[in-house]
Amino acid sequence: MLTMTYEYKLQPTPEQIDIIEQTLDVCRSVWNFSLRQRKDWCASRKSP
């Protein structure tokens, strides 16, 4: 079986870098919020 890979190099403009960073900040916040909700839910389901 032959495995082919491709490598890409992004060269964003400063404006694009700002947009990418903002997007990743939102993604991180949503992930952390969801993870906290899941952990809280799991903790509430444990027997005392």
Coordinates of C-alpha atoms in Angstrom, one line a residue:
M1 CA 0.0 0.0 0.0
L2 CA 1.4 3.4 -1.0
T3 CA 0.9 6.3 1.3
M4 CA 1.1 9.7 -0.2
T5 CA 1.3 12.8 1.8
Y6 CA 1.1 16.5 1.0
E7 CA 2.6 19.3 2.8
Y8 CA 1.2 22.8 2.7
K9 CA 2.7 26.0 4.0
L10 CA 0.3 28.9 4.8
Q11 CA 1.5 32.4 4.5
P12 CA -1.3 34.5 5.8
T13 CA -1.4 38.3 5.8
P14 CA -1.4 40.1 9.2
E15 CA -5.1 40.6 8.8
Q16 CA -5.7 36.9 8.2
I17 CA -3.6 36.0 11.2
D18 CA -5.8 38.2 13.4
I19 CA -9.0 36.5 12.0
I20 CA -7.5 33.0 12.5
E21 CA -6.5 33.8 16.1
Q22 CA -9.9 35.2 16.9
T23 CA -11.6 32.1 15.4
L24 CA -9.3 29.8 17.4
D25 CA -10.0 31.7 20.6
V26 CA -13.7 31.2 20.1
C27 CA -13.2 27.5 19.3
R28 CA -11.1 27.1 22.5
S29 CA -13.8 28.9 24.6
V30 CA -16.6 26.7 23.2
W31 CA -14.5 23.5 23.7
N32 CA -13.7 24.5 27.3
F33 CA -17.3 25.4 28.1
S34 CA -18.5 22.1 26.7
L35 CA -15.9 20.1 28.5
R36 CA -16.8 21.8 31.8
Q37 CA -20.5 21.0 31.2
R38 CA -19.7 17.3 30.5
K39 CA -17.5 17.1 33.6
D40 CA -20.2 18.7 35.8
W41 CA -22.8 16.3 34.3
C42 CA -20.6 13.3 35.0
A43 CA -19.9 14.4 38.5
S44 CA -23.6 14.9 39.2
R45 CA -24.3 11.3 38.1
K46 CA -21.8 9.7 40.5
S47 CA -23.2 8.0 43.6
P48 CA -22.4 9.7 46.9

